[in-house]
């Protein structure tokens, strides 16, 4: 057996060559294969993504040995190369494997008897010759040639891309998008790899381009770099970039002079890839779809806001009185104004911090609208936020994705059943946690909102903005295009914790009051990240359970940073080993640099609209798991390559290939916690980049807690966060576009 040891980053791999003796299992959709490999010394089982390998083929596998709990020693393949069979026997076995459509054992035997060792060359270059064989029609001969060309194209693509360190999983995505022509398309323009959700960086595409003699000043490269820079800026919340910044950043990325890049921006605008506008006497540049999002949202909100309802003031006052009686509460002036506004206006915003009565007003609006025989739809951006809304409003709330009946296609493209042609059947739509709604999702929601529908947008404008691009809630408020009700009176009941009071204090730039007896808001001074991490572990394992009765899974650790001793990555590893330690009765699955174990707390980290689930109690099917959903690992099944996760009332089976959509959730970032509420929140307070130590990040983290907050670390870091009112600039022009549309409507 020939073995060659090579070293790749952080792992030791081996190269092993052999012949594919038997295909034990093959998933045609994702290429996952279990195969028996034989060489001169002995046979072994190889597992992994090996798309298109067939019995009789010679292969060179790169990977490592693993010990499967049921099947014993196996070779886990990370990369593979194929060497096409040469001798008559090898070719016969290869064709008999069924890998080529239309060829089985009897047909394979006839072909090899006729063409011998030239068989594969004939199929590749002159498949029509196969029609000379009895039983093979001209049509079938061409089908065989097409199928073989597809196999060759796939093999060449995988081997070509793996030379650049691109994983087989990414290769599968590329193949699904471009089919057997993928290699030729990539050689012509490697920068297509940066498109969509293929997962290839510009740097990697550039490496392929340079290796294939594409000039650094090639037009394709320059245009791809500019587009990539605009896409890259989306993750920082920008819907556009000022042209001077775009040109400077693109020049730095490309390693070229900035002079002359404006003509490429001109070209991209002429092909409707980008759009150039003027704002504050400066040119700004959008990706076309994000320009379209802003324009559409501004037009639709202005259109909706034109409708006002002529409702008798006496009737309005009567409805407010009824709502107060039903809620057993007396509304203050702003709460009454919110209810009246919802009855008279088509679009309104209700904003306010925790404890200011947003939920009370939503319930009052729901009751009044239903009494008017209007259909009310409740929605929120995440599953957990929708579930909370259902509980506090005592009626069904759906995620925006579920409301729009979203389906998933390759990439992050949103396909909505509900749209302008088939709008939502609702007279009133109430959206909670609006601060989390990005520009793309708002666009989809408004396209499904028919004219005449009341739209009530509810959120805390002081929360962190959406993870996706845009600053929708703040822009709508700042535009002054619609009615905005700001709730600022705190309705804190006697005996409640200090969480609400301190949240408002933080938001106003005051330091929180900590360690008040029975206040539910504590600060534990720990001088170093090491001592802080140790104390956090003690809190989660024993202290909070013994003192307050919290189950460890009710406690959520929220860290501002991912890196460092007190960061998300390290705390997840440490807390996992403490709260869910290894056990011979618990199955495990390694993925990337993470180990998933039965019983682990996990989080979905991307939207997957087509991921199927079953209701835990009724087994009723559904689909869609979304970014931020938290659950636990119920079962790991190595035989079926599946991991079952329970999210609240949903049971989801993940194929092992999809585990990149999950992460451990003992500790998560504050951003990922948005829209959620936890019985207890623990936050480390240690040194991190200034952009993470901000007031609104601290405010957002604190407001995620229902009963208890424990801050652990250095007091000066807490004070620094309160003092740091920095909010990263988001380039967005929705506010201006809304104002322009309202002026147009008023002048019409």
XYZ file of C-alpha atoms in Angstrom:
748
model
C 0.000 0.000 0.000
C 1.483 3.375 -1.045
C 1.189 6.032 1.658
C 2.438 9.598 1.457
C 2.105 11.897 4.462
C 1.279 15.532 3.661
C 0.491 18.368 6.025
C -2.427 20.780 5.555
C -3.362 23.496 8.089
C -3.944 22.056 11.584
C -4.505 18.466 10.350
C -2.317 15.603 9.210
C -3.552 13.887 6.073
C -2.487 10.848 4.113
C -2.622 10.098 0.408
C -3.679 6.588 -0.544
C -4.143 5.153 -4.040
C -6.291 2.206 -5.051
C -9.071 0.882 -7.278
C -12.772 1.291 -6.493
C -13.908 -2.295 -5.911
C -17.495 -1.708 -4.708
C -19.767 1.304 -4.226
C -21.499 0.463 -0.932
C -23.555 3.655 -0.744
C -23.936 6.752 -2.908
C -26.094 9.861 -2.518
C -26.436 11.323 -6.014
C -27.640 14.683 -4.683
C -24.639 15.554 -2.530
C -22.005 13.068 -3.675
C -21.590 11.406 -0.262
C -20.149 7.966 -0.972
C -19.103 4.867 0.934
C -16.769 2.740 -1.192
C -14.546 -0.302 -0.824
C -11.094 0.500 -2.186
C -8.542 -2.187 -3.099
C -4.868 -2.022 -3.883
C -1.919 -4.396 -3.915
C -1.767 -4.764 -0.122
C -5.347 -4.838 1.217
C -8.805 -3.329 0.878
C -10.404 -0.652 3.049
C -13.566 1.440 3.264
C -13.433 5.110 2.228
C -16.181 7.619 3.080
C -16.761 11.208 2.052
C -17.902 13.418 -0.819
C -16.606 11.616 -3.925
C -18.979 12.705 -6.646
C -19.008 10.513 -9.744
C -16.562 7.775 -8.775
C -17.367 4.319 -10.161
C -16.349 0.718 -9.705
C -13.185 -0.031 -11.659
C -11.761 3.488 -11.417
C -8.330 4.182 -10.019
C -8.396 6.884 -7.361
C -5.961 8.808 -5.189
C -7.601 9.787 -1.909
C -6.422 12.440 0.543
C -7.808 12.242 4.075
C -7.366 10.649 7.490
C -8.273 7.464 9.315
C -11.258 7.524 11.670
C -12.773 4.899 13.964
C -16.509 4.540 13.263
C -18.431 3.350 16.370
C -20.281 0.703 14.323
C -18.186 -0.038 11.232
C -14.690 0.314 12.649
C -11.734 1.844 10.816
C -12.562 3.949 7.752
C -10.692 6.437 5.598
C -12.440 9.837 5.709
C -11.785 11.450 2.330
C -11.253 15.209 2.122
C -10.020 15.360 -1.495
C -9.829 12.842 -4.313
C -8.401 12.398 -7.790
C -9.615 10.008 -10.476
C -7.487 8.116 -12.963
C -9.589 6.725 -15.763
C -9.374 2.920 -16.308
C -7.083 1.734 -19.108
C -7.109 -2.066 -19.579
C -10.087 -3.949 -21.056
C -11.068 -5.458 -17.687
C -10.889 -2.125 -15.887
C -12.939 -0.416 -18.610
C -15.530 -3.194 -18.568
C -15.935 -2.946 -14.806
C -16.186 0.852 -15.010
C -18.892 0.797 -17.704
C -20.758 -2.040 -15.942
C -21.044 0.010 -12.750
C -23.988 1.979 -14.142
C -22.250 5.339 -13.805
C -23.002 6.130 -17.467
C -26.691 6.487 -18.258
C -27.945 3.790 -20.641
C -25.046 1.367 -20.099
C -25.358 -1.791 -18.037
C -23.286 -4.958 -17.943
C -24.522 -6.536 -21.217
C -24.185 -3.283 -23.163
C -20.775 -2.593 -21.614
C -19.548 -6.031 -22.715
C -20.645 -5.402 -26.336
C -18.941 -1.986 -26.416
C -15.630 -3.258 -24.973
C -15.619 -6.286 -27.290
C -15.993 -3.924 -30.267
C -13.612 -1.125 -29.313
C -11.270 -2.649 -26.713
C -8.877 -0.263 -24.989
C -10.056 2.597 -27.237
C -13.578 2.350 -25.788
C -13.481 5.476 -23.615
C -11.818 7.558 -26.332
C -14.543 6.506 -28.790
C -17.333 7.374 -26.313
C -15.730 10.765 -25.663
C -14.827 11.801 -29.218
C -17.139 9.853 -31.524
C -20.132 8.466 -29.587
C -22.148 8.050 -32.805
C -19.883 5.042 -33.586
C -21.633 3.139 -30.789
C -24.674 2.848 -33.065
C -22.686 0.291 -35.116
C -23.292 -2.162 -32.247
C -26.451 -4.227 -32.400
C -29.031 -2.976 -29.878
C -27.672 0.596 -29.638
C -29.675 3.181 -31.579
C -28.255 6.492 -32.766
C -30.279 8.270 -30.082
C -28.971 5.963 -27.356
C -25.417 6.323 -28.638
C -25.611 10.106 -28.307
C -27.166 9.809 -24.819
C -24.230 7.591 -23.755
C -21.778 10.160 -25.121
C -23.566 13.011 -23.297
C -23.618 11.083 -20.007
C -19.909 10.269 -20.281
C -19.079 13.909 -21.095
C -20.980 14.912 -17.960
C -18.930 12.473 -15.870
C -15.678 13.750 -17.356
C -16.718 17.345 -16.787
C -17.629 16.676 -13.173
C -14.393 14.797 -12.456
C -12.278 17.478 -14.091
C -14.093 20.211 -12.140
C -13.584 18.544 -8.762
C -9.924 17.780 -9.370
C -9.305 21.241 -10.821
C -10.875 23.077 -7.869
C -9.393 20.802 -5.211
C -5.937 21.822 -6.458
C -6.797 25.266 -5.082
C -7.990 23.930 -1.729
C -11.699 24.283 -2.495
C -13.657 21.668 -0.560
C -15.814 19.021 -2.190
C -18.901 20.581 -0.577
C -18.239 23.895 -2.365
C -17.427 21.971 -5.558
C -20.917 20.443 -5.349
C -22.507 23.912 -5.117
C -20.536 25.093 -8.146
C -21.456 21.991 -10.116
C -25.162 22.418 -9.324
C -25.019 25.979 -10.648
C -22.957 25.467 -13.817
C -23.234 21.676 -14.479
C -20.603 19.853 -16.563
C -19.509 23.129 -18.166
C -18.284 24.483 -14.829
C -14.561 24.133 -15.499
C -14.720 25.910 -18.862
C -16.829 28.710 -17.378
C -14.391 29.139 -14.475
C -11.325 29.120 -16.749
C -12.928 31.848 -18.846
C -13.913 33.898 -15.786
C -12.829 32.594 -12.354
C -14.697 35.477 -10.711
C -18.056 33.747 -11.263
C -17.014 31.829 -8.141
C -17.658 34.988 -6.092
C -21.279 35.161 -7.218
C -24.243 34.082 -5.090
C -23.633 31.845 -2.102
C -20.905 29.614 -3.534
C -18.630 30.377 -0.592
C -15.509 31.324 -2.586
C -13.698 34.526 -1.680
C -12.371 37.052 -4.190
C -8.860 36.173 -3.018
C -9.374 32.506 -3.930
C -10.931 33.374 -7.311
C -7.979 35.709 -7.892
C -5.553 32.883 -7.124
C -7.196 30.727 -9.794
C -7.182 33.648 -12.243
C -3.491 34.381 -11.714
C -2.597 30.694 -12.089
C -4.407 30.689 -15.436
C -2.714 33.791 -16.831
C -5.542 36.283 -16.417
C -4.042 39.760 -16.221
C -4.336 41.864 -13.081
C -5.809 44.615 -15.257
C -8.252 42.346 -17.087
C -11.671 43.997 -17.416
C -13.401 40.967 -15.867
C -11.147 41.167 -12.821
C -11.653 44.910 -12.280
C -15.449 44.680 -12.602
C -15.569 41.619 -10.330
C -13.496 43.427 -7.681
C -15.839 46.443 -7.641
C -18.938 44.242 -7.378
C -17.281 42.119 -4.692
C -16.513 45.243 -2.658
C -20.181 46.310 -2.789
C -21.274 42.820 -1.723
C -18.658 42.764 1.031
C -20.015 46.065 2.382
C -23.469 44.509 2.842
C -22.229 42.584 5.877
C -21.503 45.920 7.554
C -25.079 47.032 6.941
C -24.451 49.318 3.949
C -26.939 49.414 1.085
C -24.564 51.606 -0.958
C -21.057 53.067 -0.809
C -19.930 56.600 -1.666
C -18.185 56.260 -5.032
C -14.884 57.649 -3.773
C -14.798 55.063 -0.963
C -15.857 52.279 -3.351
C -13.099 53.195 -5.815
C -10.430 53.494 -3.104
C -11.371 50.181 -1.447
C -11.627 48.384 -4.801
C -8.210 49.692 -5.865
C -6.717 48.373 -2.626
C -8.403 44.977 -3.086
C -7.250 44.720 -6.704
C -3.771 46.139 -6.178
C -4.219 48.692 -8.978
C -4.307 52.482 -9.245
C -7.640 54.076 -8.381
C -7.467 56.450 -11.352
C -9.530 55.080 -14.203
C -11.743 52.816 -12.097
C -14.672 55.184 -12.559
C -15.056 53.985 -16.159
C -15.640 50.455 -14.845
C -18.293 51.810 -12.503
C -19.820 53.481 -15.593
C -19.859 50.131 -17.382
C -21.425 48.286 -14.426
C -24.140 50.935 -14.236
C -24.792 50.670 -17.991
C -25.366 46.904 -17.611
C -27.728 47.420 -14.623
C -25.359 45.578 -12.288
C -24.972 48.797 -10.285
C -26.794 52.105 -9.933
C -25.194 55.513 -9.410
C -27.054 58.317 -7.628
C -26.165 61.674 -6.135
C -26.596 62.306 -2.413
C -25.375 65.397 -0.581
C -23.602 66.435 -3.814
C -21.563 63.215 -3.848
C -21.916 60.171 -6.092
C -23.047 56.981 -4.386
C -23.159 53.466 -5.898
C -25.550 50.592 -5.176
C -25.837 47.025 -6.313
C -28.936 47.213 -8.489
C -31.122 44.982 -6.290
C -30.432 47.056 -3.149
C -31.233 50.281 -4.998
C -34.459 48.610 -6.104
C -35.239 47.575 -2.497
C -34.926 51.156 -1.238
C -36.960 52.633 -4.104
C -39.737 50.082 -3.756
C -39.995 50.366 0.041
C -40.159 54.173 -0.150
C -42.841 54.105 -2.867
C -44.932 51.430 -1.147
C -44.881 53.063 2.297
C -45.796 56.415 0.721
C -48.622 54.717 -1.172
C -49.931 52.961 1.948
C -49.659 56.137 4.021
C -51.931 58.042 1.589
C -54.903 56.167 3.017
C -56.412 57.645 6.171
C -59.574 56.354 7.846
C -62.417 58.720 8.647
C -63.332 57.401 12.069
C -65.491 59.434 14.434
C -63.467 60.817 17.379
C -66.215 59.839 19.807
C -66.026 56.260 18.547
C -62.234 56.317 18.924
C -62.488 57.464 22.564
C -65.067 54.757 23.198
C -62.763 52.073 21.776
C -59.877 53.320 23.928
C -62.069 53.096 27.047
C -63.118 49.557 26.151
C -59.469 48.582 25.603
C -58.528 49.961 29.031
C -61.287 47.981 30.710
C -60.286 44.775 28.919
C -56.628 45.197 29.903
C -57.454 46.353 33.463
C -54.995 49.215 32.914
C -55.160 52.993 32.538
C -53.267 54.163 29.461
C -51.083 57.238 29.595
C -51.387 59.970 26.962
C -48.896 58.442 24.508
C -50.453 54.991 24.780
C -53.875 56.443 24.021
C -52.387 58.328 21.094
C -50.896 55.061 19.753
C -54.291 53.341 19.798
C -56.007 56.311 18.106
C -53.263 56.520 15.497
C -53.629 52.814 14.637
C -57.333 53.334 13.996
C -56.906 56.375 11.748
C -53.586 55.856 9.942
C -52.511 53.187 7.436
C -48.833 53.166 8.496
C -47.449 53.929 11.937
C -44.431 53.179 14.114
C -44.521 52.417 17.846
C -41.089 52.580 19.452
C -39.948 52.369 23.059
C -37.678 50.513 25.422
C -38.508 47.617 27.759
C -41.338 48.183 30.238
C -42.894 51.079 28.306
C -46.075 49.216 27.451
C -45.552 48.214 23.811
C -47.171 44.816 24.399
C -50.158 46.404 26.180
C -50.778 48.684 23.201
C -50.360 45.873 20.655
C -52.996 43.852 22.515
C -55.336 46.850 22.627
C -54.910 47.421 18.879
C -55.571 43.722 18.167
C -58.778 43.768 20.243
C -60.062 46.946 18.592
C -59.291 45.763 15.050
C -60.984 42.433 15.667
C -64.023 44.213 17.097
C -64.160 46.082 13.778
C -64.213 42.678 12.011
C -60.770 43.235 10.486
C -58.316 40.397 9.807
C -55.145 40.859 11.866
C -51.781 39.202 11.063
C -49.010 39.205 13.700
C -45.435 38.682 12.595
C -41.797 39.023 13.702
C -38.403 38.435 12.047
C -37.317 35.336 14.025
C -38.950 32.176 15.314
C -38.248 33.012 18.944
C -39.578 36.561 18.553
C -42.734 35.228 16.874
C -43.193 32.685 19.663
C -42.875 35.425 22.316
C -45.361 37.559 20.398
C -47.827 34.647 20.315
C -47.514 34.169 24.066
C -47.935 37.812 25.114
C -50.656 38.584 22.543
C -52.538 35.325 23.103
C -52.978 34.659 19.382
C -50.899 33.181 16.589
C -47.862 35.066 15.335
C -45.717 33.854 12.451
C -42.208 34.656 11.327
C -42.181 37.007 8.357
C -40.766 34.155 6.277
C -43.621 31.862 7.260
C -46.204 34.610 6.710
C -44.870 35.141 3.181
C -44.693 31.358 2.578
C -41.042 31.606 1.661
C -39.206 28.851 -0.186
C -35.460 28.491 -0.538
C -33.298 28.338 -3.642
C -29.535 28.004 -4.019
C -27.882 30.935 -2.284
C -29.872 33.297 -0.111
C -32.513 34.082 -2.732
C -35.959 34.501 -1.199
C -38.864 33.114 -3.194
C -42.165 34.243 -1.703
C -45.518 32.696 -2.533
C -47.106 35.861 -1.138
C -46.253 38.830 -3.351
C -47.907 41.554 -5.434
C -49.791 38.971 -7.501
C -50.944 37.015 -4.441
C -50.883 39.442 -1.472
C -51.513 38.646 2.173
C -55.154 38.282 3.168
C -54.930 40.737 6.073
C -56.498 44.085 6.898
C -53.930 44.837 9.601
C -50.308 43.620 9.789
C -48.465 44.149 13.083
C -44.690 43.624 12.896
C -42.767 43.245 16.169
C -38.965 43.530 16.687
C -38.705 45.840 13.677
C -35.108 46.765 14.544
C -34.130 43.295 13.275
C -35.811 43.655 9.875
C -33.296 44.296 7.089
C -33.890 45.992 3.742
C -34.360 42.744 1.796
C -36.954 41.299 4.174
C -38.852 44.597 4.366
C -38.994 44.669 0.582
C -40.498 41.167 0.508
C -43.060 42.009 3.200
C -44.232 45.183 1.467
C -44.553 43.452 -1.902
C -47.074 41.137 -0.237
C -48.971 43.990 1.463
C -51.993 45.126 -0.504
C -52.994 48.814 -0.655
C -55.476 49.689 2.081
C -53.827 47.410 4.651
C -52.921 48.983 7.983
C -49.233 48.464 8.842
C -48.169 48.795 12.495
C -44.389 48.634 12.966
C -43.243 48.004 16.546
C -39.666 48.010 17.793
C -36.972 49.499 19.963
C -34.937 51.878 17.823
C -32.115 51.796 20.406
C -31.482 48.083 19.873
C -28.658 46.947 17.620
C -29.632 47.302 13.957
C -30.381 44.325 11.729
C -27.649 41.822 10.917
C -28.522 42.251 7.234
C -28.066 45.436 5.221
C -30.107 48.548 5.885
C -31.313 50.550 8.852
C -35.017 50.215 8.156
C -36.686 51.149 11.455
C -34.426 54.126 12.141
C -34.725 55.369 8.534
C -38.530 55.214 8.600
C -38.601 57.137 11.894
C -36.079 59.758 10.726
C -37.925 60.325 7.436
C -40.943 61.741 9.319
C -42.992 60.210 6.501
C -45.336 58.335 8.844
C -46.736 58.782 12.350
C -44.299 57.740 15.092
C -45.382 57.149 18.687
C -42.500 57.133 21.178
C -43.365 55.384 24.450
C -40.999 56.581 27.165
C -42.829 56.120 30.465
C -41.600 53.051 32.379
C -44.384 50.958 33.891
C -42.222 49.158 36.443
C -44.183 47.264 39.046
C -43.159 47.127 42.705
C -40.944 44.124 43.391
C -39.760 43.750 39.801
C -36.068 43.455 39.014
C -33.782 46.364 38.142
C -33.362 45.115 34.547
C -35.843 47.556 32.993
C -34.654 50.523 35.090
C -31.000 49.815 34.316
C -31.670 49.260 30.621
C -33.148 52.759 30.368
C -30.305 54.179 32.449
C -27.748 52.625 30.076
C -29.617 53.967 27.060
C -29.508 57.457 28.551
C -25.775 57.218 29.247
C -25.971 56.507 33.009
C -24.180 53.663 34.756
C -26.491 50.865 35.950
C -27.192 50.222 39.646
C -25.739 46.797 40.402
C -25.963 44.426 43.346
C -29.124 45.974 44.833
C -30.686 43.358 47.100
C -33.255 41.280 45.199
C -32.706 43.598 42.221
C -31.855 40.851 39.744
C -28.975 42.893 38.282
C -25.481 42.018 39.526
C -21.856 42.780 38.746
C -19.100 40.318 39.739
C -15.657 41.895 39.607
C -13.061 39.600 38.027
C -9.723 41.134 37.035
C -8.737 38.801 34.180
C -10.529 36.953 31.354
C -9.255 33.679 32.843
C -10.835 34.329 36.245
C -13.954 35.694 34.535
C -14.380 32.618 32.366
C -13.920 30.389 35.411
C -16.585 32.330 37.342
C -19.008 32.241 34.386
C -18.638 28.454 34.289
C -19.341 28.268 38.011
C -22.464 30.440 37.568
C -23.819 28.236 34.785
C -22.958 24.940 36.434
C -23.926 25.528 40.080
C -24.480 29.009 41.489
C -27.538 30.164 39.529
C -29.167 26.762 39.847
C -28.603 26.559 43.596
C -29.585 30.184 44.311
C -32.397 30.808 41.815
C -33.332 27.371 40.527
C -32.304 28.115 36.926
C -31.687 25.111 34.727
C -28.313 25.542 32.935
C -30.181 25.683 29.601
C -32.224 28.667 30.884
C -28.997 30.626 31.295
C -27.657 32.347 28.198
C -24.104 33.627 28.106
C -23.809 36.613 25.748
C -20.343 37.797 24.797
C -19.499 40.963 22.853
C -16.591 39.179 21.133
C -15.995 35.842 19.430
C -12.269 35.611 20.166
C -10.330 35.486 23.418
C -10.622 33.582 26.696
C -14.012 35.162 27.449
C -15.158 35.108 23.824
C -17.885 33.006 22.246
C -15.630 30.353 20.721
C -13.672 29.503 23.858
C -16.598 29.744 26.284
C -18.610 27.373 24.087
C -15.881 24.745 24.261
C -15.429 25.120 28.022
C -19.155 25.229 28.857
C -19.868 22.265 26.592
C -17.369 20.106 28.486
C -18.804 21.229 31.834
C -22.529 21.137 31.093
C -22.554 18.250 28.620
C -19.313 16.297 29.128
C -18.234 13.352 26.948
C -19.896 10.081 27.862
C -19.689 6.615 26.332
C -23.484 6.674 25.997
C -23.514 9.995 24.092
C -22.744 9.922 20.386
C -20.590 12.679 18.902
C -19.978 14.154 15.463
C -16.957 16.272 14.543
C -17.495 19.055 12.051
C -14.851 21.620 11.102
C -13.320 22.722 14.447
C -16.417 21.797 16.466
C -17.693 18.654 18.186
C -21.459 18.161 18.397
C -22.615 15.857 21.174
C -26.039 14.474 22.029
C -27.573 16.895 24.545
C -25.695 19.961 23.247
C -27.318 23.378 23.063
C -27.078 24.566 19.447
C -28.141 27.479 17.236
C -29.065 27.751 13.555
C -26.830 30.430 12.005
C -28.397 30.936 8.570
C -31.876 30.986 7.097
C -32.824 27.673 5.505
C -36.332 28.023 4.161
C -36.587 24.451 2.833
C -35.218 22.544 5.827
C -38.021 20.157 6.752
C -39.251 19.544 10.303
C -42.005 17.708 12.161
C -44.014 18.967 15.111
C -42.717 17.273 18.254
C -46.208 16.440 19.547
C -48.334 15.948 16.422
C -45.585 14.954 13.924
C -47.243 17.425 11.523
C -44.683 18.418 8.831
C -43.433 21.878 7.972
C -40.324 23.588 6.629
C -38.024 26.469 7.496
C -35.446 26.964 10.260
C -34.034 30.441 10.694
C -30.945 32.325 11.779
C -30.981 32.583 15.605
C -33.221 29.580 16.364
C -31.885 27.759 19.468
C -32.416 24.076 20.259
C -30.622 20.971 21.487
C -29.166 17.855 19.879
C -31.549 14.963 20.443
C -29.794 12.208 18.499
C -26.757 11.574 16.303
C -27.123 8.686 13.843
C -23.866 7.753 12.134
C -25.506 5.008 10.083
C -27.834 7.468 8.345
C -25.423 10.440 8.568
C -28.038 12.472 10.416
C -28.280 14.642 13.515
C -31.704 15.359 15.045
C -32.193 18.759 16.707
C -35.233 19.906 18.702
C -36.132 23.610 18.300
C -38.942 24.415 20.734
C -41.768 22.356 19.196
C -39.940 21.407 15.962
C -37.891 18.269 15.302
C -35.327 18.730 12.513
C -33.061 16.124 10.915
C -29.780 17.524 9.573
C -27.689 15.596 7.099
C -24.074 15.700 8.245
C -23.259 17.773 5.142
C -25.466 20.586 6.511
C -23.850 20.896 9.947
C -22.118 24.112 8.883
C -25.547 25.722 9.473
C -25.267 24.988 13.212
C -23.046 26.179 16.025
C -22.839 25.521 19.757
C -25.022 27.964 21.699
C -23.908 27.819 25.333
C -22.444 31.241 24.549
C -23.565 33.431 21.620
C -22.885 36.957 20.426
C -25.229 39.742 21.469
C -26.141 40.224 17.800
C -27.372 36.624 17.589
C -29.534 37.102 20.687
C -31.759 39.762 19.130
C -35.440 38.925 19.238
C -34.927 36.374 22.009
C -35.698 36.465 25.716
C -33.891 34.342 28.298
C -34.664 33.797 32.004
C -31.064 34.683 32.896
C -28.285 36.434 30.971
C -24.588 36.356 31.869
C -22.234 38.771 30.064
C -18.433 38.935 30.268
C -16.995 42.461 30.519
C -13.404 42.360 29.255
C -11.198 44.185 26.779
C -12.276 43.941 23.137
C -12.223 46.173 20.032
C -13.991 49.525 20.552
C -16.535 48.695 17.856
C -17.816 45.867 20.110
C -17.786 47.731 23.410
C -20.699 50.045 22.683
C -23.695 51.334 24.601
C -26.333 49.866 22.316
C -24.643 46.446 22.376
C -24.732 46.470 26.200
C -28.328 47.744 26.132
C -29.362 45.010 23.692
C -27.716 42.294 25.795
C -29.272 43.479 29.057
C -32.757 43.692 27.520
C -32.581 40.026 26.487
C -32.939 39.004 30.168
C -36.328 38.391 31.752
C -35.416 37.749 35.412
C -31.678 38.063 36.001
C -28.572 39.788 34.626
C -25.053 39.001 35.847
C -22.171 41.035 34.405
C -18.753 39.495 35.013
C -15.430 41.278 34.613
C -13.958 44.753 34.930
C -16.038 47.737 36.044
C -14.083 50.072 33.773
C -15.166 48.022 30.740
C -18.824 48.356 31.786
C -18.402 52.119 32.178
C -16.538 52.319 28.879
C -19.454 50.598 27.117
C -21.979 53.003 28.641
C -19.811 55.988 27.668
C -19.225 54.700 24.130
C -22.314 55.891 22.271
C -20.672 55.114 18.963
C -22.940 53.651 16.339
C -21.207 52.397 13.224
C -22.207 54.466 10.226
C -24.540 52.588 7.895
C -24.761 53.946 4.389
C -28.475 53.939 3.635
C -30.688 56.406 1.778
C -34.119 54.977 2.585
C -34.957 57.975 4.797
C -34.319 60.458 1.971
C -36.194 58.349 -0.569
C -39.192 58.121 1.761
C -39.227 61.887 2.234
C -39.023 62.425 -1.539
C -41.911 60.029 -2.191
C -44.110 61.708 0.427
C -43.419 65.133 -1.133
C -44.336 63.732 -4.584
C -47.601 62.350 -3.229
C -48.478 65.597 -1.471
C -47.834 67.582 -4.651
C -49.721 65.167 -6.886
